[in-house]
PDB file of C-alpha atoms in Angstrom:
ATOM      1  CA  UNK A 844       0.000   0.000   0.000  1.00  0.00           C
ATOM      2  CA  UNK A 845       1.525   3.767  -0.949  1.00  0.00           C
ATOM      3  CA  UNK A 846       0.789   5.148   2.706  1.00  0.00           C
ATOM      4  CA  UNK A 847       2.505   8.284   1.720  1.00  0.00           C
ATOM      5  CA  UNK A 848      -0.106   8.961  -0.829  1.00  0.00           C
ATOM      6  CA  UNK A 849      -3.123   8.298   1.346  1.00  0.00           C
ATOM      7  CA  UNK A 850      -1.640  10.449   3.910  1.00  0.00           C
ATOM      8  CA  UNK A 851      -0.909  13.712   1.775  1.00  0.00           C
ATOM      9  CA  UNK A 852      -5.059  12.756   0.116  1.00  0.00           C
ATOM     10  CA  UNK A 853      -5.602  13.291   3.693  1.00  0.00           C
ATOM     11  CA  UNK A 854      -4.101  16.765   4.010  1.00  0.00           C
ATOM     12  CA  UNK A 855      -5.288  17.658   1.270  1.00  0.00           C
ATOM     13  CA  UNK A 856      -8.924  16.983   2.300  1.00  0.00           C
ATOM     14  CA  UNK A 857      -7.990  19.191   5.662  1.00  0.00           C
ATOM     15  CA  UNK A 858      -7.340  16.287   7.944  1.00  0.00           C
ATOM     16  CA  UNK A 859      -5.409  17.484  10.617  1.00  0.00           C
ATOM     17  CA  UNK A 860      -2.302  14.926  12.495  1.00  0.00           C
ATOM     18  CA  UNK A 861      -3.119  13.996  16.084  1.00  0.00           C
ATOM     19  CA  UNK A 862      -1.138  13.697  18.512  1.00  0.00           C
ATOM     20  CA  UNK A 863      -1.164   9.899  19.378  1.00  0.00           C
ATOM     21  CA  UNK A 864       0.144  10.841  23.534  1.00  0.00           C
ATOM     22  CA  UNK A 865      -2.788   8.043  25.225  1.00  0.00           C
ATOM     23  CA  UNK A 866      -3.161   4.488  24.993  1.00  0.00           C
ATOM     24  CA  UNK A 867      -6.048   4.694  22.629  1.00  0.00           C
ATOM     25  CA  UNK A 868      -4.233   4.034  19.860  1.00  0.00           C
ATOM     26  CA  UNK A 869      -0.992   1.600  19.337  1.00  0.00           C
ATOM     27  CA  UNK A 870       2.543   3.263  19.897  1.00  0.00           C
ATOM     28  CA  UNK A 871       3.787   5.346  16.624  1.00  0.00           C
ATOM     29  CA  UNK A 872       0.363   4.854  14.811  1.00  0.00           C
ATOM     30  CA  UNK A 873       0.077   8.399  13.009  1.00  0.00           C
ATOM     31  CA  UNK A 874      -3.426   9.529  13.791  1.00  0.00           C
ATOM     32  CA  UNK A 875      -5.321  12.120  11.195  1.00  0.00           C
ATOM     33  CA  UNK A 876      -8.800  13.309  11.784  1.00  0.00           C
ATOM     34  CA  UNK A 877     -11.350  15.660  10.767  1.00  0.00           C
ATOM     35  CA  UNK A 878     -14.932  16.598  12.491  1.00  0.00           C
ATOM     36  CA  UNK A 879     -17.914  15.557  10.609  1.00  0.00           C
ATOM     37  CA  UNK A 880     -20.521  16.799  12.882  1.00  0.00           C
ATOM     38  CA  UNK A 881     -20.358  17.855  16.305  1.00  0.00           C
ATOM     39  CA  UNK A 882     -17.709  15.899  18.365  1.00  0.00           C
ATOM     40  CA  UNK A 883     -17.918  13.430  15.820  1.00  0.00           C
ATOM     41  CA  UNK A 884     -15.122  12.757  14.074  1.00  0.00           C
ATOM     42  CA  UNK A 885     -13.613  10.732  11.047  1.00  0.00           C
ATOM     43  CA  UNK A 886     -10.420   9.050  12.201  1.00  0.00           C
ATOM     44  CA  UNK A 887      -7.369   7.033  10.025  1.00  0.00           C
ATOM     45  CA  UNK A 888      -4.999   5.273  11.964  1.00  0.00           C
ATOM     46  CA  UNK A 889      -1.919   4.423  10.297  1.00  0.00           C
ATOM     47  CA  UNK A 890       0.171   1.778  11.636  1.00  0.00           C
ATOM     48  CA  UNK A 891       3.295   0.626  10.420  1.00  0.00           C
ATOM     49  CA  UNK A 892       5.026  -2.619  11.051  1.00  0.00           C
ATOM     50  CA  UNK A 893       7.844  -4.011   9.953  1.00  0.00           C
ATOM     51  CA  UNK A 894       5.852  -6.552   7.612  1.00  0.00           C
ATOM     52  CA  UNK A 895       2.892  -5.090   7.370  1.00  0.00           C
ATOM     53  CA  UNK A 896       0.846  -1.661   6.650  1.00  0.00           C
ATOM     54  CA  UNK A 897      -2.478  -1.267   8.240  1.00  0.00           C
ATOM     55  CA  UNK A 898      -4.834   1.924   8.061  1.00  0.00           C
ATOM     56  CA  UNK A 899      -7.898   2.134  10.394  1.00  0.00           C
ATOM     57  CA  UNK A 900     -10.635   4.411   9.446  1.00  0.00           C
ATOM     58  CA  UNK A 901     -12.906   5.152  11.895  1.00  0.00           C
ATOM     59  CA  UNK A 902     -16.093   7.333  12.760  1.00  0.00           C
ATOM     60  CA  UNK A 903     -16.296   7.962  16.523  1.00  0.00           C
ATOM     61  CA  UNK A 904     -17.724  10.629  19.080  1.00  0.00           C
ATOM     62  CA  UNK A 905     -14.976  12.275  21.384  1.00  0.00           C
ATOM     63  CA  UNK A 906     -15.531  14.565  23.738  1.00  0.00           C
ATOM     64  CA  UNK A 907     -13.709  17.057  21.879  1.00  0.00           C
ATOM     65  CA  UNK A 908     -11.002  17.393  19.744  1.00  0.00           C
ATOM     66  CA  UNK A 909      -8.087  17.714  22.433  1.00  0.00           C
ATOM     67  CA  UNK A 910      -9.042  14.318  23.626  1.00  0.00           C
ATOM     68  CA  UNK A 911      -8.484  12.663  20.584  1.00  0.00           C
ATOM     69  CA  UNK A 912      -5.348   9.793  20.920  1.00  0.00           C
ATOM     70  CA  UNK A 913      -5.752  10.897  25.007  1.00  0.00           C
ATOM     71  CA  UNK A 914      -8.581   9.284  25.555  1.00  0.00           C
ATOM     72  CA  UNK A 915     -10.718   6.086  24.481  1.00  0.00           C
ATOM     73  CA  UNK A 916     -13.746   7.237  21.957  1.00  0.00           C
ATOM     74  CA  UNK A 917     -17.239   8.079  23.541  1.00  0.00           C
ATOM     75  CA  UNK A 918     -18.672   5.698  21.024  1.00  0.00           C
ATOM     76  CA  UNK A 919     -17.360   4.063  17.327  1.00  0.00           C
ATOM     77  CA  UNK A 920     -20.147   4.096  15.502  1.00  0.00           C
ATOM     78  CA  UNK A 921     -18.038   2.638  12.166  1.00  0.00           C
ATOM     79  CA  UNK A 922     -14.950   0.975  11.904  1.00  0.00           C
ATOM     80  CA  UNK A 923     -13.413  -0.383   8.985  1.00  0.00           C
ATOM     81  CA  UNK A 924      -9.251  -1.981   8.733  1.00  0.00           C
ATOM     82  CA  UNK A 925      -7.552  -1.864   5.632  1.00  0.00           C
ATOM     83  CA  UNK A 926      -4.917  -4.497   5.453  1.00  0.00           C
ATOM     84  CA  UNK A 927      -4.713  -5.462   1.385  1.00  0.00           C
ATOM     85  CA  UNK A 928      -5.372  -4.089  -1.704  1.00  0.00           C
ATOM     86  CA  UNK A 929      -8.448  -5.316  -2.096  1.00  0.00           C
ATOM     87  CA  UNK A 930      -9.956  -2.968   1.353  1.00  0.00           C
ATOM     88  CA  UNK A 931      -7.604  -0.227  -0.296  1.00  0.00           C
ATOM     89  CA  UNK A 932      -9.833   0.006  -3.305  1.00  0.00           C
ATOM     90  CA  UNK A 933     -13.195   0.292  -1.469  1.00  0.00           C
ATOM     91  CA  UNK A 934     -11.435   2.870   0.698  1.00  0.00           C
ATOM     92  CA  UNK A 935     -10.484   5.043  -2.414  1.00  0.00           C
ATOM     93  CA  UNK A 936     -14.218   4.585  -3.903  1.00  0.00           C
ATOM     94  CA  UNK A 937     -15.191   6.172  -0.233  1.00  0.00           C
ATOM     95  CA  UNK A 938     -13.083   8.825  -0.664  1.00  0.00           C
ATOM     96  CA  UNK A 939     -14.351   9.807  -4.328  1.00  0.00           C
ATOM     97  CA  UNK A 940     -17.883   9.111  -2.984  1.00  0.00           C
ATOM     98  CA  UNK A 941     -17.648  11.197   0.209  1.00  0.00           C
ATOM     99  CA  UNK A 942     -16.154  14.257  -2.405  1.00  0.00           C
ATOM    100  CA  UNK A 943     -19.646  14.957  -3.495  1.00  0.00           C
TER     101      UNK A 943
END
């Protein structure tokens, strides 16, 4: 998977990096997010491993922004992993999709 162009997609579509300082997440995932709706926010979790690349995209309510990779999520109300190529190209058709 090209993780370096999902993550610039990501800035592009004003996703902002999270600090990833809690236990919510695992150790040196890089965290992006953007609110959706009020304290709800749309989440990608990259994590890198030495034999493997694996995004998480979630939708989840936080309390607020600040407690995003502090804290654990008020609720996930969608969660999806994207391990192969195969979850890559549904991800990409969400992206196009979610442009309209």
């Amino acid at each position: 998977m090209d993780c370096q162009k999902i993550v610039k997609t990501l800035k592009h579509k004003d996703f902002i990096r999270v600090a990833n300082k809690g236990n919510c997440f695992e150790e040196g995932a890089a965290v992006y997010a953007k609110e959706i709706k009020d304290n709800i926010f749309l989440l990608f979790v990259i994590l890198k491993d030495i034999e493997i690349e694996n995004i998480q995209a979630l939708i989840a309510h936080f309390d607020s922004f600040s407690s995003i990779g502090l804290k654990e999520p008020e609720q996930v109300m969608f969660y999806l992993s994207i391990k192969d190529k195969e979850d890559l190209h549904y991800f990409e058709k969400y992206l196009k999709i979610s442009d309209n």
